[in-house]
Amino acid sequence: MVAVLLALATLPSVAEAHGPVAPIASSYMARANQVPAGLKANAIDGDQRMWLRVQPDQTVIVADYRGAPYVRFSPSGIDVNHNSEMYYLNQTPVAETPPSSLSASTPPSWHRVSGGHSYEWHDGRLHALATVALSPGATFAGRWQIPVRIDGRAAAISGGLYRAHNPSIVWFWPIVVLLACVLAAWRLRRPELDARLARALGIVALIAGAGAGAARQLHGRPTVGVFAIVELAVLLALVAWGLWRVLFAHAGYFTYFAIAFVAIAEGLELVPTLLHGFVLAAVPAFVARTLSVVCLGTGIGLLPIAFRMATQAAGSEPVAEEDLEEEDDGAWELA
């Protein structure tokens, strides 16, 4: 386990910064510093995507890398030009190589994508400067610009790209220390100690897991979607079930296995916060990193105790596989 944690800590910083569609952390952050009047623009997901909202009575056209129109905002809605290089490059996955014949003078082929007035897209101009080598200690990578036309008038959205130094590897050591303490108590082979330790780890893991889920799902891009709310509600329901089992229903190994898996899953989701400087969550960076450490430490620490409970239950009396609730209670009574 120590080797796995150290391997995670030594991964290249770009591994998580530019890969995910909705990253939880990044080494670079793009910020829009100059936005024309009537527009509202935000760089989201670090340096990956641009979100733009326009006034309903405005007509705004965003240019692509070659100067061709890419997105058109109008009073009737939003259209995307299928004769734009960015249209091909922004397909997920990339459908095909953009035709070489496309240029700024190619007649546009507009297709309606929304009846609203806000839209987001991946824009390579935001993170193009991430490949530029910076001097030691420097945090400003350079300026980016996205040309637009507002009611026929040329303008631009511009801003800067910033770099944050990666966190210290020391963030992984609390996990190692916690696991060492749990294994030391586990080696004593005392059922009462195992039960108390499982109870304490389970409660902390559930609370940290709920916090980690809220930190991920409540981070707006730039708003919080319905799917994120539903996913968070499901997680909170699982946490409530786990707390009820641990506090009032004599939880056994099945419950602790479930708690461990939920905590580890949430902790792994936040692992990039331990590797990159900017944290893209609904909580401060220190809180997000602490939640990741606590989830991983308590989740992994629960596993050997749950395995022992399961072994003891199997060795005492057979339990029907289809009745997990009775199996769970039997493991607690044995402990």
XYZ file of C-alpha atoms in Angstrom:
335
model
C 0.000 0.000 0.000
C 2.871 2.380 0.765
C 4.339 1.614 -2.665
C 1.000 2.393 -4.345
C 0.680 5.713 -2.524
C 4.217 6.711 -3.442
C 3.591 5.782 -7.080
C 0.506 8.007 -7.141
C 2.517 10.876 -5.705
C 5.149 10.632 -8.447
C 2.750 10.667 -11.415
C 3.408 13.465 -13.952
C 1.467 16.604 -13.161
C -0.184 16.628 -16.580
C -1.767 13.214 -16.089
C -4.854 14.589 -14.381
C -4.629 18.223 -15.390
C -5.706 17.824 -19.017
C -7.247 14.370 -19.180
C -10.682 14.353 -17.528
C -13.700 16.126 -18.968
C -14.478 17.581 -15.532
C -11.209 17.503 -13.543
C -11.153 17.963 -9.782
C -7.687 19.590 -9.839
C -5.266 21.183 -12.269
C -1.770 22.613 -12.344
C -2.976 25.525 -14.505
C -5.842 27.973 -14.147
C -7.132 30.310 -16.872
C -8.873 33.494 -15.779
C -10.855 35.902 -17.952
C -9.653 39.401 -17.042
C -11.167 41.488 -19.875
C -14.706 40.736 -21.064
C -16.663 43.050 -23.422
C -19.718 44.787 -22.010
C -22.874 42.704 -22.138
C -20.995 39.392 -22.012
C -20.250 37.146 -19.059
C -17.323 34.759 -19.558
C -15.652 32.232 -17.263
C -12.875 29.732 -17.847
C -13.996 26.467 -16.254
C -12.316 23.142 -15.433
C -9.037 24.945 -14.864
C -7.789 25.784 -18.343
C -9.983 23.442 -20.381
C -13.262 25.093 -21.304
C -14.799 28.506 -21.882
C -18.317 29.374 -20.752
C -20.033 32.392 -22.272
C -23.396 34.065 -21.624
C -24.690 36.916 -23.785
C -27.615 39.311 -23.544
C -30.773 37.974 -25.271
C -30.866 40.945 -27.667
C -27.228 40.612 -28.782
C -25.714 38.739 -31.716
C -22.262 37.443 -30.838
C -19.997 35.260 -32.973
C -16.981 33.450 -31.505
C -14.094 32.791 -33.893
C -12.162 29.526 -34.051
C -8.398 29.014 -34.290
C -8.331 30.011 -37.984
C -10.600 33.019 -37.577
C -13.696 31.276 -38.933
C -17.008 31.667 -37.053
C -17.514 28.810 -34.578
C -20.411 29.659 -32.220
C -23.173 32.174 -32.935
C -25.354 33.635 -30.188
C -28.536 35.342 -31.395
C -31.904 36.346 -29.923
C -33.355 33.030 -31.186
C -30.683 30.765 -29.686
C -27.202 29.311 -30.228
C -25.783 27.770 -33.400
C -22.513 25.945 -34.119
C -20.746 26.137 -37.467
C -20.028 22.638 -38.830
C -17.543 24.183 -41.257
C -15.303 25.260 -38.384
C -12.103 23.481 -37.414
C -13.096 23.631 -33.750
C -16.323 21.768 -34.472
C -14.314 18.706 -35.508
C -11.701 19.035 -32.777
C -14.317 19.364 -30.024
C -16.132 16.138 -30.823
C -15.882 13.557 -28.017
C -14.076 11.484 -29.068
C -12.621 13.389 -32.008
C -14.650 12.107 -34.942
C -12.230 12.871 -37.758
C -9.434 15.184 -38.807
C -10.723 18.627 -39.808
C -10.745 19.077 -43.590
C -7.671 20.955 -44.746
C -9.854 23.111 -46.996
C -11.502 24.879 -44.051
C -10.488 28.516 -43.661
C -11.815 31.809 -42.370
C -13.535 32.390 -45.732
C -15.342 29.027 -45.875
C -19.134 29.639 -45.898
C -20.544 28.658 -42.472
C -22.971 25.784 -41.985
C -24.977 26.730 -38.898
C -26.749 24.097 -36.814
C -28.919 24.924 -33.787
C -27.651 23.471 -30.495
C -29.686 25.422 -27.937
C -32.506 27.899 -27.576
C -30.799 29.587 -24.643
C -28.124 32.246 -24.365
C -25.207 30.485 -22.630
C -22.817 27.882 -24.007
C -19.514 26.219 -23.117
C -16.850 24.589 -25.278
C -13.330 23.263 -25.097
C -10.891 25.944 -26.214
C -7.230 25.144 -26.759
C -6.288 28.814 -26.604
C -6.809 28.755 -22.841
C -4.117 26.188 -22.109
C -1.834 26.576 -25.143
C 0.766 28.309 -22.966
C 0.864 25.365 -20.537
C 3.589 23.829 -22.731
C 5.859 26.854 -22.284
C 8.696 26.354 -19.812
C 8.540 28.777 -16.868
C 11.366 30.045 -14.740
C 11.581 28.555 -11.217
C 8.985 30.119 -8.933
C 7.031 31.779 -11.766
C 3.241 31.490 -11.632
C 2.148 33.518 -14.694
C 2.374 31.601 -17.993
C 1.079 34.352 -20.310
C -2.030 35.886 -21.857
C -4.664 34.294 -24.090
C -7.299 35.874 -26.316
C -10.532 34.684 -27.981
C -11.764 36.933 -30.844
C -15.504 37.680 -30.978
C -17.836 39.913 -32.972
C -20.616 41.675 -31.066
C -23.399 42.946 -33.340
C -20.844 43.122 -36.148
C -18.210 44.906 -34.048
C -14.806 43.243 -33.486
C -13.886 42.569 -29.856
C -12.111 39.934 -27.786
C -12.280 38.045 -24.504
C -8.825 37.939 -22.962
C -7.170 36.818 -19.777
C -4.175 35.090 -18.275
C -2.968 31.550 -17.619
C -1.571 30.877 -14.156
C 0.362 27.961 -12.727
C 0.318 26.705 -9.146
C 3.049 24.586 -7.602
C 2.056 21.028 -6.793
C 1.359 20.108 -3.141
C 3.959 18.411 -1.000
C 4.197 14.631 -0.862
C 3.734 15.021 2.900
C -0.025 14.905 2.268
C 0.280 11.134 1.736
C 2.019 10.433 5.024
C -1.084 10.742 7.275
C -2.577 7.865 5.281
C 0.501 5.734 5.933
C 0.519 6.621 9.641
C -3.190 5.855 10.042
C -2.817 2.487 8.318
C 0.170 1.619 10.489
C -1.853 2.351 13.632
C -4.832 0.326 12.403
C -2.629 -2.659 11.523
C -0.937 -2.472 14.922
C -4.333 -2.685 16.652
C -5.483 -5.394 14.208
C -2.528 -7.633 15.117
C -3.676 -7.768 18.740
C -6.610 -9.992 17.642
C -9.049 -8.616 20.220
C -12.672 -8.748 19.031
C -13.767 -5.887 21.283
C -10.955 -3.671 19.993
C -11.776 -4.611 16.399
C -15.438 -3.699 16.930
C -14.617 -0.329 18.491
C -12.006 0.468 15.856
C -14.385 -0.461 13.033
C -17.092 1.703 14.555
C -14.805 4.742 14.874
C -13.319 4.334 11.395
C -16.780 3.782 9.899
C -18.239 6.957 11.370
C -15.281 9.089 10.263
C -15.255 7.480 6.801
C -18.949 8.182 6.288
C -18.676 11.818 7.341
C -15.587 12.363 5.168
C -17.234 10.571 2.243
C -20.285 12.821 2.457
C -18.033 15.885 2.528
C -15.999 14.643 -0.435
C -19.138 14.001 -2.472
C -20.503 17.452 -1.689
C -17.156 19.051 -2.597
C -17.228 17.384 -6.025
C -20.883 17.675 -6.947
C -21.570 21.210 -5.684
C -18.717 22.758 -7.656
C -20.479 24.662 -10.428
C -19.282 24.528 -14.023
C -20.401 27.296 -13.787
C -23.711 26.055 -12.342
C -24.643 22.834 -10.548
C -26.472 20.416 -12.846
C -29.443 18.212 -12.027
C -27.407 15.033 -12.468
C -24.879 16.249 -9.887
C -27.682 16.895 -7.383
C -29.153 13.429 -7.971
C -25.756 11.734 -7.589
C -25.093 13.641 -4.374
C -28.536 12.698 -3.025
C -27.829 9.009 -3.671
C -24.467 9.276 -1.905
C -26.008 11.031 1.099
C -28.686 8.326 1.286
C -25.961 5.667 1.416
C -24.140 7.643 4.099
C -27.330 7.957 6.154
C -27.912 4.197 5.849
C -24.337 3.514 6.949
C -24.560 5.819 9.961
C -27.830 4.188 11.030
C -26.274 0.727 10.787
C -23.139 1.740 12.697
C -24.858 3.751 15.413
C -28.097 1.867 16.024
C -28.311 -1.458 14.168
C -25.187 -3.401 15.200
C -23.269 -3.169 11.941
C -21.248 -6.173 10.845
C -18.738 -6.954 8.137
C -21.107 -6.390 5.192
C -21.850 -2.840 6.347
C -18.169 -2.085 6.938
C -17.217 -3.447 3.525
C -19.788 -1.114 1.949
C -18.535 1.863 3.967
C -14.923 1.092 3.030
C -15.688 0.886 -0.683
C -17.641 4.164 -0.651
C -14.871 5.963 1.281
C -12.112 4.630 -0.978
C -14.056 5.577 -4.103
C -14.596 9.129 -2.859
C -10.979 9.395 -1.756
C -9.710 8.286 -5.161
C -11.920 10.881 -6.845
C -10.084 13.558 -4.844
C -6.558 12.119 -5.249
C -5.729 14.681 -8.004
C -6.091 17.407 -5.343
C -2.994 15.891 -3.697
C -1.059 16.099 -6.957
C -1.988 19.507 -8.440
C -1.932 23.060 -7.158
C -5.416 24.294 -8.125
C -8.393 22.497 -6.583
C -11.687 22.642 -8.525
C -14.125 21.876 -5.731
C -16.833 23.560 -3.688
C -14.545 23.696 -0.636
C -11.112 25.260 -0.034
C -8.084 23.321 -1.251
C -6.950 22.384 2.271
C -10.371 20.919 3.080
C -10.553 18.948 -0.186
C -7.097 17.444 0.368
C -7.935 16.591 3.974
C -11.125 14.840 2.873
C -9.171 12.779 0.354
C -6.622 11.729 2.977
C -9.291 10.841 5.542
C -11.408 8.879 3.040
C -8.464 6.838 1.812
C -7.009 6.232 5.267
C -10.249 5.178 6.951
C -11.566 3.254 3.936
C -8.411 1.175 3.485
C -8.071 0.784 7.260
C -11.557 -0.747 7.485
C -10.773 -3.543 5.045
C -8.608 -5.844 7.241
C -11.063 -5.504 10.122
C -14.042 -6.309 7.879
C -12.183 -9.311 6.455
C -11.540 -10.653 9.963
C -15.198 -10.174 10.904
C -16.228 -12.076 7.779
C -13.769 -14.898 8.529
C -14.968 -15.204 12.114
C -18.604 -15.243 11.008
C -17.913 -17.934 8.409
C -16.041 -20.050 10.934
C -18.716 -19.905 13.644
C -21.934 -20.855 11.854
C -23.085 -20.923 8.214
C -25.096 -17.952 7.046
C -27.418 -17.911 4.034
C -25.888 -15.920 1.201
C -29.214 -14.414 0.264
C -29.763 -12.869 3.687
C -27.091 -10.183 4.082
C -28.853 -8.469 6.966
C -28.752 -11.584 9.190
C -25.149 -12.175 8.108
C -24.284 -8.644 9.143
C -25.872 -8.906 12.567
C -24.275 -12.291 13.197
C -20.817 -10.861 12.604
C -21.489 -8.127 15.186
C -22.767 -10.582 17.812
C -19.684 -12.722 17.362
C -17.484 -9.660 17.829
